[in-house]
Amino acid sequence: MQDKTSGYMKEAIALAEKAWGMTSPNPLVGAVIVKDGKITGRGFHEQAGKPHAEVNALADAGKSAQKADLYVTLEPCSTYGRTPPCTEAVIRAGIGRVFIGSLDPNPAHAGRGVDILRNAGIEVFTEIEKAACDTLNEAFFKWITVKMPFVILKMAMTLDGKIATKDGLSKWITGPAARQRVQRLRQWADAILVGGNTARNDHPSLTVRDIPGWRQPRRLVASKTLTPEALKSLLPDGVTPEIIRADDGGEWRSEMLRLGAENVTALLIEGGGELAAAALNAGIVDKVEFHIAPKILGGRDSRPVIGGANPLTLAEALALKNISVERAGEDIIVVGYPDYST
């Protein structure tokens, strides 16, 4: 029974991922309807303002939803927004049992949908494949609770920790598979942030490529000296850059709150070593993703992946937790979450 329950929730997660990068500022949600051991309905939330996953799955299942099981990656909503509450649709369809991955992270709503369903006589089971469901919406969860974007720091480096030559040449450190993974991160992001040196040296487009008509992220450049006019000459035509000016942690936090108020739920940092150090020191980075190429660049003046002030002891190192390692072509991808308590 447990294996089947897990399998159905993994199917719902796969459905949710079909809308990767398309639902912000709403979460990714997938749902399946199961009747007599068979999936009879599938649905996912396709875009903000469109029907939620549960409604789409119920429509797909039709009459077979009566006394069936619903598997949904996120607790059904219980309030009116741009769409009616999903709890009403679930009750009206005659669903017998509901299996939920993540509870609603909003303290004002958490558990409310569960209570409504149980009061209607529906059996409810929670925390099915919880870790995977939570990871699916880690950006939304942070944004809805603290009103700041979830920040991923992505860096491409050689095996000896270099991101560019002394003169700033960096194309290409990693291979095609890793660069394609970066495109997926850009799909996820509401905004992309680079530093002034990256803008000067690389002239990056900071866009999602190879997907015609895709919603492009906002382009941000952290710099104390560059002006919007100067940036227009550095970045490709059609790019409208925004300047971020922040020195200390308080200023970075203010910028994150401003972006969060503007519905930026997910921020991708692709800057150089100095910007990476500033973001980490400010404590705004939630997750790091380092792409490590099997190359040794060498050179004492080649640019390091993390700059900033020199630490005096190894005890000053920032540890990571919940680490995962995988391959992308010939490159190694290391993902982890900074443990600022260290």
XYZ file of C-alpha atoms in Angstrom:
342
model
C 0.000 0.000 0.000
C 2.797 2.384 0.930
C 4.616 1.733 -2.361
C 1.468 2.473 -4.358
C 0.763 5.623 -2.351
C 4.302 6.843 -2.957
C 4.055 5.987 -6.643
C 0.842 7.930 -7.148
C 2.327 10.980 -5.428
C 5.437 10.764 -7.604
C 3.124 10.794 -10.624
C 1.526 13.964 -9.251
C 4.979 15.518 -8.783
C 5.893 14.702 -12.387
C 2.694 16.389 -13.543
C 3.466 19.493 -11.471
C 6.910 19.758 -13.075
C 5.310 20.112 -16.512
C 4.581 23.725 -15.573
C 8.185 24.423 -14.476
C 8.781 28.166 -14.581
C 5.212 28.987 -15.698
C 3.179 29.412 -12.504
C 4.950 32.174 -10.542
C 3.932 33.689 -8.198
C 1.774 30.598 -7.680
C 3.175 27.191 -6.680
C 3.731 24.136 -8.849
C 0.982 21.618 -8.118
C 0.081 18.260 -9.609
C -2.833 15.920 -8.865
C -4.052 12.460 -9.805
C -7.365 10.688 -9.206
C -7.196 6.961 -8.423
C -10.219 4.640 -8.593
C -10.006 0.883 -7.990
C -6.230 0.916 -8.318
C -6.155 2.821 -11.621
C -5.408 6.467 -12.383
C -8.558 7.931 -13.944
C -7.711 11.627 -13.811
C -4.605 13.768 -14.116
C -4.100 17.504 -13.777
C -1.612 20.212 -12.938
C -1.654 23.955 -12.380
C -0.570 25.317 -15.755
C -0.286 29.045 -15.098
C -1.223 31.700 -12.518
C -4.884 32.588 -12.921
C -5.782 29.277 -14.583
C -7.612 26.375 -12.864
C -5.710 24.578 -10.117
C -4.394 21.040 -10.371
C -7.261 19.473 -8.415
C -9.896 21.052 -10.657
C -8.119 19.861 -13.802
C -7.741 16.330 -12.419
C -11.392 16.188 -11.384
C -12.477 17.341 -14.850
C -10.284 14.655 -16.406
C -11.717 11.952 -14.123
C -15.355 12.918 -14.587
C -17.844 10.644 -12.792
C -15.070 8.246 -11.749
C -14.038 10.803 -9.101
C -16.970 9.674 -6.935
C -15.496 7.870 -3.873
C -12.064 7.892 -5.501
C -8.690 8.884 -4.020
C -7.090 12.238 -4.761
C -3.315 12.606 -4.606
C -2.152 16.228 -4.641
C 1.317 17.654 -4.049
C 0.063 20.661 -2.038
C -2.796 21.076 0.424
C -5.929 22.140 -1.495
C -6.622 25.857 -1.197
C -9.522 26.868 1.030
C -9.989 30.548 0.190
C -11.226 32.556 -2.765
C -8.559 34.176 -4.934
C -8.389 34.362 -8.700
C -10.089 30.956 -8.624
C -12.604 29.389 -6.186
C -11.344 27.182 -3.321
C -10.321 23.699 -4.407
C -11.739 22.222 -1.194
C -15.240 22.997 -2.483
C -14.563 21.235 -5.796
C -13.139 18.180 -4.027
C -16.149 17.884 -1.713
C -18.627 18.470 -4.534
C -16.999 15.739 -6.659
C -17.526 13.154 -3.910
C -13.849 12.274 -3.387
C -13.458 9.641 -0.671
C -9.843 10.098 0.430
C -7.219 12.791 -0.074
C -3.465 12.230 0.092
C -1.404 15.435 0.452
C 2.315 16.006 -0.052
C 2.989 19.446 1.468
C 0.790 21.454 3.788
C 0.095 25.063 2.845
C 3.130 27.067 4.072
C 1.069 30.197 4.707
C 0.508 30.266 8.505
C -2.939 31.785 7.921
C -3.998 28.795 5.804
C -1.869 25.839 6.934
C -4.094 22.906 7.847
C -7.310 24.767 7.099
C -7.941 22.817 3.901
C -7.319 19.554 5.758
C -9.843 20.508 8.447
C -12.484 21.472 5.877
C -12.115 18.162 4.051
C -12.206 16.096 7.238
C -15.266 17.970 8.486
C -16.947 16.993 5.214
C -16.306 13.328 6.001
C -13.286 12.859 3.735
C -10.301 10.866 4.983
C -7.111 12.927 4.714
C -3.508 11.708 4.856
C -0.625 14.183 4.885
C 3.135 14.322 4.284
C 3.177 11.789 1.441
C 6.584 12.195 -0.294
C 6.850 15.395 1.738
C 10.537 16.127 1.054
C 10.110 15.951 -2.712
C 6.910 18.006 -2.604
C 8.556 20.636 -0.394
C 11.561 20.907 -2.725
C 9.235 21.332 -5.689
C 7.995 24.614 -4.212
C 10.894 25.832 -2.086
C 10.828 29.227 -3.837
C 7.096 29.710 -3.299
C 7.308 28.547 0.312
C 9.946 31.132 1.193
C 8.226 33.940 -0.685
C 4.789 33.310 0.821
C 6.164 33.212 4.380
C 8.832 35.959 4.467
C 8.023 37.931 1.278
C 11.525 37.546 -0.148
C 12.675 35.528 -3.162
C 14.364 32.171 -2.845
C 17.940 32.682 -4.077
C 20.070 30.148 -5.941
C 23.742 30.934 -6.483
C 24.959 29.144 -9.605
C 28.691 29.142 -10.354
C 30.678 27.380 -13.100
C 34.251 26.581 -12.134
C 37.283 24.490 -13.001
C 38.481 21.697 -10.757
C 40.918 24.117 -9.116
C 38.208 26.645 -8.314
C 38.697 29.151 -11.148
C 35.884 30.881 -13.032
C 37.948 32.911 -15.519
C 41.441 33.835 -16.599
C 43.192 36.906 -15.220
C 41.674 38.932 -18.070
C 38.157 37.606 -17.413
C 37.839 35.036 -20.214
C 35.365 32.347 -19.144
C 33.671 30.852 -22.226
C 33.206 28.000 -21.913
C 34.238 26.384 -18.665
C 31.470 23.783 -18.600
C 30.028 21.658 -21.369
C 26.693 21.676 -23.242
C 24.799 19.522 -20.718
C 25.646 21.835 -17.808
C 24.808 24.911 -19.882
C 21.448 23.371 -20.750
C 20.836 22.902 -17.035
C 21.476 26.636 -16.598
C 18.720 27.296 -19.115
C 16.338 25.297 -16.926
C 17.359 27.405 -13.917
C 16.654 30.521 -15.947
C 13.221 29.137 -16.781
C 12.622 28.817 -13.029
C 13.827 32.314 -12.186
C 11.713 35.452 -12.035
C 14.951 37.470 -12.116
C 18.648 36.897 -12.832
C 21.414 38.844 -11.083
C 25.009 39.306 -12.251
C 27.791 41.643 -11.156
C 29.183 44.637 -12.972
C 32.370 42.801 -14.015
C 30.321 39.995 -15.569
C 28.341 42.560 -17.527
C 31.550 44.244 -18.714
C 33.446 41.076 -19.631
C 30.793 38.634 -20.837
C 28.013 40.892 -22.219
C 25.479 38.239 -21.116
C 21.974 38.063 -22.567
C 20.544 36.678 -19.278
C 17.644 35.196 -21.223
C 15.975 31.822 -21.651
C 17.066 30.565 -25.055
C 15.681 27.939 -27.430
C 12.082 28.318 -26.173
C 10.223 30.802 -28.425
C 7.848 33.126 -26.588
C 9.084 32.140 -23.121
C 8.473 34.567 -20.263
C 11.864 36.193 -19.839
C 13.227 36.887 -16.341
C 14.059 40.373 -15.171
C 17.724 41.261 -15.703
C 19.532 42.705 -12.658
C 23.121 43.947 -12.351
C 24.778 44.591 -8.993
C 27.156 47.526 -9.336
C 28.233 50.586 -7.398
C 29.368 52.517 -10.472
C 27.531 51.389 -13.616
C 24.555 53.425 -14.819
C 21.557 52.082 -16.793
C 22.823 54.002 -19.823
C 26.256 52.379 -19.596
C 24.683 48.937 -19.187
C 22.720 49.307 -22.400
C 26.007 49.419 -24.280
C 27.275 46.299 -22.483
C 24.243 44.015 -22.702
C 22.595 42.796 -25.931
C 19.918 44.786 -27.722
C 16.474 44.470 -26.225
C 17.733 43.859 -22.687
C 16.435 46.328 -20.092
C 18.772 46.049 -17.102
C 18.071 47.145 -13.550
C 20.751 48.253 -11.111
C 21.115 46.760 -7.629
C 23.231 48.818 -5.248
C 23.832 47.086 -1.914
C 26.880 46.927 0.350
C 25.926 45.327 3.654
C 23.464 42.691 4.765
C 20.791 45.228 5.648
C 20.866 46.764 2.183
C 20.745 43.335 0.546
C 17.765 42.394 2.708
C 15.991 45.621 1.702
C 16.570 44.791 -1.964
C 15.211 41.270 -1.454
C 12.106 42.639 0.260
C 11.593 45.069 -2.616
C 11.875 42.301 -5.183
C 9.546 40.090 -3.155
C 6.941 42.864 -3.062
C 7.198 42.914 -6.863
C 6.320 39.186 -7.036
C 9.872 37.976 -7.594
C 9.687 34.577 -5.905
C 12.833 33.048 -7.435
C 16.185 34.797 -7.994
C 19.133 33.240 -9.802
C 22.600 34.699 -9.206
C 25.096 34.020 -12.003
C 27.679 36.629 -11.109
C 31.407 36.507 -10.532
C 33.379 35.765 -7.396
C 32.925 39.151 -5.734
C 29.150 39.146 -6.165
C 29.015 35.533 -4.931
C 30.988 36.499 -1.816
C 28.786 39.535 -1.160
C 25.573 37.503 -1.473
C 26.852 34.728 0.791
C 28.174 37.179 3.376
C 24.818 38.965 3.361
C 23.075 35.636 4.044
C 20.621 35.970 1.139
C 21.650 32.761 -0.660
C 19.312 29.837 0.066
C 20.874 27.258 -2.231
C 24.117 26.873 -4.156
C 24.658 24.971 -7.373
C 28.294 24.645 -8.440
C 29.078 23.233 -11.880
C 32.601 21.794 -11.774
C 34.412 21.080 -15.035
C 37.183 18.433 -15.154
C 39.743 21.083 -16.098
C 42.649 22.670 -14.258
C 43.223 26.286 -15.241
C 45.982 27.243 -12.828
C 47.442 30.723 -12.380
C 47.654 32.618 -9.118
C 45.865 35.552 -10.754
C 43.099 33.537 -12.401
C 39.765 34.537 -10.922
C 38.469 32.425 -8.003
C 34.909 31.189 -7.715
C 34.410 33.088 -4.429
C 36.167 36.386 -3.732
C 35.824 38.732 -0.796
C 38.018 39.196 2.242
C 40.582 36.543 3.169
C 39.489 34.282 6.052
C 41.947 33.838 8.898
C 40.980 30.279 9.866
C 39.220 27.268 8.334
C 36.579 27.680 11.024
C 35.265 30.608 8.988
C 34.275 28.287 6.137
C 30.569 28.182 5.328
C 29.277 24.609 5.482
C 26.561 23.169 3.274
C 23.779 20.788 4.263
C 21.441 18.476 2.321
C 24.108 17.995 -0.330
C 23.533 16.179 -3.619
C 26.035 15.363 -6.367
C 25.301 14.364 -9.954
C 26.753 14.442 -13.459
C 25.869 16.650 -16.406
C 27.874 15.323 -19.311
C 31.521 15.471 -18.231
C 30.823 18.039 -15.506
C 29.970 17.481 -11.839
C 27.021 19.296 -10.264
C 27.156 19.921 -6.497
C 24.001 21.268 -4.885
C 23.577 22.223 -1.245
C 22.055 24.674 1.202
C 24.277 27.107 3.144
C 24.230 26.445 6.867
C 24.578 29.958 8.237
C 24.500 28.635 11.792
C 28.117 27.542 11.267
